[in-house]
Coordinates of C-alpha atoms in Angstrom, one line a residue:
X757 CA 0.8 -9.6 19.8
X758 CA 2.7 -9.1 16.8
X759 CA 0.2 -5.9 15.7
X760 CA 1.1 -4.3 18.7
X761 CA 4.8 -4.7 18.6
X762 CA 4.4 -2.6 15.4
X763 CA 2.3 -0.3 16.4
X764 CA 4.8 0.4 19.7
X765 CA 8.0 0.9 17.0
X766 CA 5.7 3.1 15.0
X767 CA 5.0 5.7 18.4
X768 CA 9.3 5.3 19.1
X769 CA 9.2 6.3 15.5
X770 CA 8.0 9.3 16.2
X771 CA 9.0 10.0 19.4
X772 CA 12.5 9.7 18.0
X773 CA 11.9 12.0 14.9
X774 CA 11.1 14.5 17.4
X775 CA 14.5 14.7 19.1
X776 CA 13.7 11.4 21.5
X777 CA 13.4 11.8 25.3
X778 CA 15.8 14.9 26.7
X779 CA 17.7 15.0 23.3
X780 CA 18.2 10.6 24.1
X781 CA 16.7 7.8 21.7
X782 CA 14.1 6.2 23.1
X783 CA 15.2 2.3 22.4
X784 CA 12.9 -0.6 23.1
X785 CA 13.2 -4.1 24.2
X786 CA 10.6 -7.1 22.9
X787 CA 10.2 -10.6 24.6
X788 CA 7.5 -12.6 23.7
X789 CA 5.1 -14.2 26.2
X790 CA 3.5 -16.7 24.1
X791 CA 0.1 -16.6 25.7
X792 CA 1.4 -18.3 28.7
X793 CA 1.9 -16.7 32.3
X794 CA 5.1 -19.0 33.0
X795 CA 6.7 -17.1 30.1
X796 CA 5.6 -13.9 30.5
X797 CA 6.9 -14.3 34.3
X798 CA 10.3 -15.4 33.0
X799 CA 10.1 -13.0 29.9
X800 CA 9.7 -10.2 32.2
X801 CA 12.4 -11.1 35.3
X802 CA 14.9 -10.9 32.3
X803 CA 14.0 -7.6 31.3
X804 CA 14.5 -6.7 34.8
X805 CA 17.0 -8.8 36.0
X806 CA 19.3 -8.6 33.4
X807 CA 18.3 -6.0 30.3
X808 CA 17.7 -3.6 33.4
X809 CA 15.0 -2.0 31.7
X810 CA 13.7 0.8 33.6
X811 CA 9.9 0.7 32.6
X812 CA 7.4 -2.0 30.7
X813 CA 4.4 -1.8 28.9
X814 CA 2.5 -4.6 27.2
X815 CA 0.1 -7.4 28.1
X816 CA -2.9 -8.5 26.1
X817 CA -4.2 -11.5 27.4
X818 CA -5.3 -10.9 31.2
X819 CA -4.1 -14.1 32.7
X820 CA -0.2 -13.2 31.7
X821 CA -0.8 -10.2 32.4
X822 CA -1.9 -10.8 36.0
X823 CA 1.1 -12.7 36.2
X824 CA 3.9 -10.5 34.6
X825 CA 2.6 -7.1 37.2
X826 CA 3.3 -9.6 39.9
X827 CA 7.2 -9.8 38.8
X828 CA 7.1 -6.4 38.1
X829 CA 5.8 -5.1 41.6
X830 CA 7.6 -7.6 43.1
X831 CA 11.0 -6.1 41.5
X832 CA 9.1 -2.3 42.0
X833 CA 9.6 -1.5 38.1
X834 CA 6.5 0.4 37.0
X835 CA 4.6 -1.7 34.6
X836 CA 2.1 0.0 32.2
X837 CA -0.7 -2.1 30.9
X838 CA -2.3 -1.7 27.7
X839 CA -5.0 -4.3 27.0
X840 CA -5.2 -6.9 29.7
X841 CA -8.6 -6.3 31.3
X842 CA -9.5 -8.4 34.1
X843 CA -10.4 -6.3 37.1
X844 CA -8.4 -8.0 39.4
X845 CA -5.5 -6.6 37.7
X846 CA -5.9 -3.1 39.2
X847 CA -7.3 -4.1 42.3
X848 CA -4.1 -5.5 44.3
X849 CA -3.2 -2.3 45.4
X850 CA 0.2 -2.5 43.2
X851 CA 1.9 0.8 43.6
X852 CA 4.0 0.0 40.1
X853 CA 1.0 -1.0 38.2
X854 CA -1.0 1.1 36.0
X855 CA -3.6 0.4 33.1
X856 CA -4.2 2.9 30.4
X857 CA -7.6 0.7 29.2
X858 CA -10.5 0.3 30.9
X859 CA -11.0 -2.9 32.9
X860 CA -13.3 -5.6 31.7
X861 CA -16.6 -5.5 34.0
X862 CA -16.7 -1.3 31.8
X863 CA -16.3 -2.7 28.4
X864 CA -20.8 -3.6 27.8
X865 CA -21.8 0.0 29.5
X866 CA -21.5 1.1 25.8
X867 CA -24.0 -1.5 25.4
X868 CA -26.2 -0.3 27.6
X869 CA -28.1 2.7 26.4
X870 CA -28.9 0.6 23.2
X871 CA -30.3 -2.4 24.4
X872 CA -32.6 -0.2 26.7
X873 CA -33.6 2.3 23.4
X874 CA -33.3 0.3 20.5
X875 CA -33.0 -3.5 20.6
X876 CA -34.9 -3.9 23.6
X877 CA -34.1 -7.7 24.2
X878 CA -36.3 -9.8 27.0
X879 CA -34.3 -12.9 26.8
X880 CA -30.1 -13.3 26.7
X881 CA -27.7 -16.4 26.4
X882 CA -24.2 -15.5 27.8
X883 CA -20.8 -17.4 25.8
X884 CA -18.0 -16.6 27.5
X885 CA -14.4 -17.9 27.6
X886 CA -13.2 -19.7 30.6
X887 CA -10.6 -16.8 31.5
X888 CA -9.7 -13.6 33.5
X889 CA -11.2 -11.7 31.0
X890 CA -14.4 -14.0 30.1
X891 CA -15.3 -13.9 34.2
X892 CA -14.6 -9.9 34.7
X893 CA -17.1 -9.2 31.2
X894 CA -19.9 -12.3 32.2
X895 CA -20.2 -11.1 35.7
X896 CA -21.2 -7.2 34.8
X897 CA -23.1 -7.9 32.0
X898 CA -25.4 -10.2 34.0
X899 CA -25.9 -7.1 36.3
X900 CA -26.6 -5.9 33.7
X901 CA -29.0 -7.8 32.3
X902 CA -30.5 -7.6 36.0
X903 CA -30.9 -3.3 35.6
X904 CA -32.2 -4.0 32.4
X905 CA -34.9 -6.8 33.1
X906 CA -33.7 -9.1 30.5
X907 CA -34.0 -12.8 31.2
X908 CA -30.7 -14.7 31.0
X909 CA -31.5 -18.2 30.1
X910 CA -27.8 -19.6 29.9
X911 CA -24.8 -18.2 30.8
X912 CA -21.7 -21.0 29.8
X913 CA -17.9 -20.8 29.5
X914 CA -15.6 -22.6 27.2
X915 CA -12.2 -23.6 27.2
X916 CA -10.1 -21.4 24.9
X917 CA -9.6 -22.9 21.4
X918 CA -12.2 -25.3 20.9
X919 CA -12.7 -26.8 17.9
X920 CA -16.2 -27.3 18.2
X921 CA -18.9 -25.2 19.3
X922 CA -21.9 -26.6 17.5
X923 CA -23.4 -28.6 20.6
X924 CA -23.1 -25.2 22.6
X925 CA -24.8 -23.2 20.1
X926 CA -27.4 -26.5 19.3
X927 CA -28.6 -25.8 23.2
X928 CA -28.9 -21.7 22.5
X929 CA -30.7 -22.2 19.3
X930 CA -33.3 -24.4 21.7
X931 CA -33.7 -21.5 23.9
X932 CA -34.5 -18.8 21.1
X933 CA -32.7 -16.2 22.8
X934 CA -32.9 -12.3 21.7
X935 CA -29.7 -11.5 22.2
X936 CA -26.5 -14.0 22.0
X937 CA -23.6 -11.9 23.8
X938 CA -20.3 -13.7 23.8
X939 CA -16.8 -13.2 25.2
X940 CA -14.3 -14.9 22.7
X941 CA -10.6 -13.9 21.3
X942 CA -10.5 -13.8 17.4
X943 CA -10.5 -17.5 16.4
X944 CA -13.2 -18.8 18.9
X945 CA -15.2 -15.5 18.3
X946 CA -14.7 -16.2 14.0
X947 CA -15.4 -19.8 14.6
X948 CA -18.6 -19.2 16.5
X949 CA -20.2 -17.2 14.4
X950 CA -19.5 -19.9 11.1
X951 CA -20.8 -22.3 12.9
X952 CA -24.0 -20.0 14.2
X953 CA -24.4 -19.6 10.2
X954 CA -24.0 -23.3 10.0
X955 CA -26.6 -24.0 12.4
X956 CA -29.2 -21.1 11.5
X957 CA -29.1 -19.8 15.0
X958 CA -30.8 -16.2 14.7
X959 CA -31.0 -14.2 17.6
X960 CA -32.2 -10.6 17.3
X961 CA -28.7 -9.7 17.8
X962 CA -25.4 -11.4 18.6
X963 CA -23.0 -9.4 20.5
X964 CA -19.4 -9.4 21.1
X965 CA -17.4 -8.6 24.2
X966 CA -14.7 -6.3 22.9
X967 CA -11.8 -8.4 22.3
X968 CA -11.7 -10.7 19.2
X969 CA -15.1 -9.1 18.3
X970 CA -13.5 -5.7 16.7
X971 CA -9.8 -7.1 15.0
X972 CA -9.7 -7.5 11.2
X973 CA -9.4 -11.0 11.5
X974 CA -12.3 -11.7 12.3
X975 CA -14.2 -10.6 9.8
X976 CA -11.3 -11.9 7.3
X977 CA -11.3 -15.5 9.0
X978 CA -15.7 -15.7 9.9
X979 CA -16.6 -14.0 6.4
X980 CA -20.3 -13.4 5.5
X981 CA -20.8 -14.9 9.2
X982 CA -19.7 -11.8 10.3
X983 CA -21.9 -9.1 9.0
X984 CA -24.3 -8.1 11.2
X985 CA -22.3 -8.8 14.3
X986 CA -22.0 -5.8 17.1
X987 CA -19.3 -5.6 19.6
X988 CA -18.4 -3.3 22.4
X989 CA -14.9 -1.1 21.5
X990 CA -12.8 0.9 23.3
X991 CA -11.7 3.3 20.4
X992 CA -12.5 4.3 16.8
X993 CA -10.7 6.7 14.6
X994 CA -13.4 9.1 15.0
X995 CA -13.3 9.8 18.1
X996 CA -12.5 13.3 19.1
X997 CA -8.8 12.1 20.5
X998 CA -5.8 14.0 19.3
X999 CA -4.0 12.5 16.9
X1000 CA -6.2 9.2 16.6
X1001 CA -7.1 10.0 12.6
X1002 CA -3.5 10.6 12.0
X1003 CA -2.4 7.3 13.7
X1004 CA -5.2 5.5 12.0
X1005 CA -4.5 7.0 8.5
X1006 CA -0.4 6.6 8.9
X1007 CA -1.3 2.8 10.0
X1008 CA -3.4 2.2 6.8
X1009 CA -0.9 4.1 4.6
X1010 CA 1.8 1.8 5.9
X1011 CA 0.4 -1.7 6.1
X1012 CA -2.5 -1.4 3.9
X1013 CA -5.1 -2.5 6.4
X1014 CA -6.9 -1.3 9.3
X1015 CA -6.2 -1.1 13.0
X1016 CA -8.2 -1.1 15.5
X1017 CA -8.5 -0.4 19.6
X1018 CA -5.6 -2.7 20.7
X1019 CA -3.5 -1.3 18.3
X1020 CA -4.3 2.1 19.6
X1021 CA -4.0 1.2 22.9
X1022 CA -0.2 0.2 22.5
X1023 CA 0.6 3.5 20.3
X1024 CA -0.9 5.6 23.3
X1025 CA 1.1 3.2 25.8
X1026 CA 4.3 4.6 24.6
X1027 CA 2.9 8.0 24.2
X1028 CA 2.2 7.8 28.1
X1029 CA 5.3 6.3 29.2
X1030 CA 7.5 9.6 27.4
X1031 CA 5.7 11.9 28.5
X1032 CA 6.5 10.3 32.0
X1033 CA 10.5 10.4 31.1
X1034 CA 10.0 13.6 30.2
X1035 CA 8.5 14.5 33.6
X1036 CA 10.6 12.1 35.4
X1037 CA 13.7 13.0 37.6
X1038 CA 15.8 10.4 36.8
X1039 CA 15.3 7.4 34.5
X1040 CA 15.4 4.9 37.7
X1041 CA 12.3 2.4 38.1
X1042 CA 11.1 4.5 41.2
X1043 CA 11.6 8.2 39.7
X1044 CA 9.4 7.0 36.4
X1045 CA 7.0 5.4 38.3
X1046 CA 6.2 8.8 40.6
X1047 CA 6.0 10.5 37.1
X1048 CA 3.8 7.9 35.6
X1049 CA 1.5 8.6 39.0
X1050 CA 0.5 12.3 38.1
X1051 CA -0.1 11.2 34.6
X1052 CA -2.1 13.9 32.8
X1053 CA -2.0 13.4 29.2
X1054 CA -3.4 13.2 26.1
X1055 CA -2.9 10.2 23.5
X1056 CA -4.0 9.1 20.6
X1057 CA -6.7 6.5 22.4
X1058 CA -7.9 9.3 24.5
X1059 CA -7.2 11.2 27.6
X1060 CA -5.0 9.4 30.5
X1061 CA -5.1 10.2 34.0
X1062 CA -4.5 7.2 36.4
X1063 CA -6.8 7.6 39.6
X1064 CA -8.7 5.2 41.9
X1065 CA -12.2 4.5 42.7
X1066 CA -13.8 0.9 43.6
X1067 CA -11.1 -1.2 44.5
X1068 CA -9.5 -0.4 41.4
X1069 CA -6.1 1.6 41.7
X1070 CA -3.7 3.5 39.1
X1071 CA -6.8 2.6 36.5
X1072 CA -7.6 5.2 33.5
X1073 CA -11.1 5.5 32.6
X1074 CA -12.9 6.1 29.9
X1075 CA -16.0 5.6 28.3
X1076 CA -17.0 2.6 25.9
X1077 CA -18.9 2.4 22.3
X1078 CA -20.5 0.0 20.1
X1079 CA -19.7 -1.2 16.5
X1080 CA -20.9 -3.1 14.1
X1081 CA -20.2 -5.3 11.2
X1082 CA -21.5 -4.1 8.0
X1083 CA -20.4 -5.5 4.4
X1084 CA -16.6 -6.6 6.2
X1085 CA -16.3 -2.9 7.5
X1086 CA -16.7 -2.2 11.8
X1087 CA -18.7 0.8 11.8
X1088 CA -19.2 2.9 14.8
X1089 CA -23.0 2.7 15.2
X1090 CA -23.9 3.8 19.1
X1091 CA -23.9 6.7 20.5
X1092 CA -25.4 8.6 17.6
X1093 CA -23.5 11.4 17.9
X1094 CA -20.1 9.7 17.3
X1095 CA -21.8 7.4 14.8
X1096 CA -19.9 6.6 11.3
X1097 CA -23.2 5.0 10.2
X1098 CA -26.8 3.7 10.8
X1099 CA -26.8 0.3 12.8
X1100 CA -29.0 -2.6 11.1
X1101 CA -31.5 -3.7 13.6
X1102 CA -32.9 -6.3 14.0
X1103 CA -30.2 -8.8 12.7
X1104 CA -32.1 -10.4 9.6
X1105 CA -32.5 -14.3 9.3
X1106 CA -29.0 -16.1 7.8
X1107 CA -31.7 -17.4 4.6
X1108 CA -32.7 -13.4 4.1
X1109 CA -29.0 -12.3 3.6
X1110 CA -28.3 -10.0 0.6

């Protein structure tokens, strides 16, 4: 992701301004993966192989990055993921594998407390893409539907990048769900919800996944289409993490737009993996990965501390919130105590629009 990149050069920024690593200049490396694990694999066995890089951080989409941890704890340099999500990712038992986010089966327990209290739906349709990620967020959120006692009355994937999702949402506009949740990176989450406009499909609420749900883009590529819309999040500027307001403002300042959790998620990524070098004996693969085990830190995306439970290994964790879409601005609407405004429930009919 080319967002992330910069956000990554704007934490070495910093780092650097304050005297570096041990009075060194921290100096990073980029290769682009293209959204395909057969280049993320090679990308990655050159950064070992021959850049010698010590340590790596990235990964956005979780199919690449299942594949690029493999290279990396097959050639025991510590890897440091920042957004893929998939569960599996953390579950191999990879002793050079960390995540600083939350997996994907976490990402709707910020859901949870709202759609018992507030929305209260009886009926759901599940969209999700046919991915790593799509499969980790479907399967928990059926559970839980399940805890909840709502009524799933479709739960479908789709291929990534389709062109067309009216005969999809034709079959959930049948059904009359309450709630529409759906899985989707930026485009297919944008297009969805134009063509959900398009074909007066009006849920209760519709419901993103995280992911393509909370980036600028979409609200700048689905428009009107995407007031309205809530999503699960990982991170807001207002939460109470060191630093986050400052990142958030500096970003703004700089590039005249927002940013968001990924963004975050790759500022923190490098504050994680200094404060290992700090820590760490040597700058060899093995000594930074022992450092990057008794991780106790503080970041701009919240507190990081790798630890195990499940089947899940090296994983942060941390709790999840819900936003919403209101006039082309994501508010932070659930819990209330963290809330940047009210949330709009229930989502009016597309013809009632102001």
């Amino acid at each position: 992701m080319a967002a992330a990149q910069v956000q990554v050069e704007m934490a070495a920024q910093e780092i650097n301004a304050g005297g570096g690593i041990k009075g060194q200049t921290l100096h990073l490396l980029f290769e682009d993966d293209t959204g395909r694990p057969d280049v993320g694999r090679s990308a990655t066995e050159k950064l070992i192989s021959q850049d010698r890089v010590p340590v790596l951080t990235g990964g956005y989409s979780s199919s690449v990055t299942a594949a690029v941890t493999a290279v990396a704890q097959q050639l025991q340099v510590p890897f440091l993921v920042t957004t893929g999500s998939a569960d599996e990712i953390t579950e191999k038992g990879y002793d050079f594998v960390f995540r600083i986010n939350p997996p994907a089966s976490e990402y709707p327990r910020g859901l949870s407390s709202f759609l018992e209290q507030v929305a209260k739906p009886k009926t759901a349709v599940i969209l999700a893409e046919n991915s790593l990620f799509g499969q980790s967020s479907s399967k928990e959120m059926v559970t839980l539907c399940g805890q909840l006692g709502i009524q799933i009355l479709l739960k479908e994937g789709y291929n990534k990048g389709a062109v067309d999702f009216k005969p999809l949402l034709t079959k959930v506009k049948a059904l009359n769900p309450d709630l529409v949740y759906m899985i989707s990176y930026v485009m297919d989450a944008s297009l969805m919800m134009r063509q959900a406009r398009e074909l007066d499909l009006n849920p209760q609420l519709f419901m993103g996944g995280g992911a393509g749900f909370t980036l600028p883009e979409f609200a700048k590529s689905a428009g009107p289409a995407a007031d309205y819309v809530y999503s699960a999040t990982l991170w807001m500027q207002n939460l109470p993490a060191p630093g986050a307001r400052d990142y958030f403002d500096a970003y703004q300042g700089k590039f005249k737009e927002e940013t968001e959790y990924h963004g975050a998620e790759a500022y923190a990524s490098l504050q994680v993996i200094a404060d290992a070098l700090r820590r760490a004996k040597s700058t060899s693969p093995q000594d930074i990965r022992d450092a990057l085990a008794v991780t106790d830190t503080a970041t701009v995306f919240g507190p990081v501390k790798f630890v195990a439970y499940d089947r899940k290994t090296q994983q942060n964790r941390l709790p999840t919130f819900l936003v919403q879409w209101q006039k082309g601005k994501l508010e932070t609407v659930w819990p209330l105590a963290i809330a940047t405004a009210g949330y709009r429930f229930p989502t009016p009919p597309w013809g009632e629009r102001q």
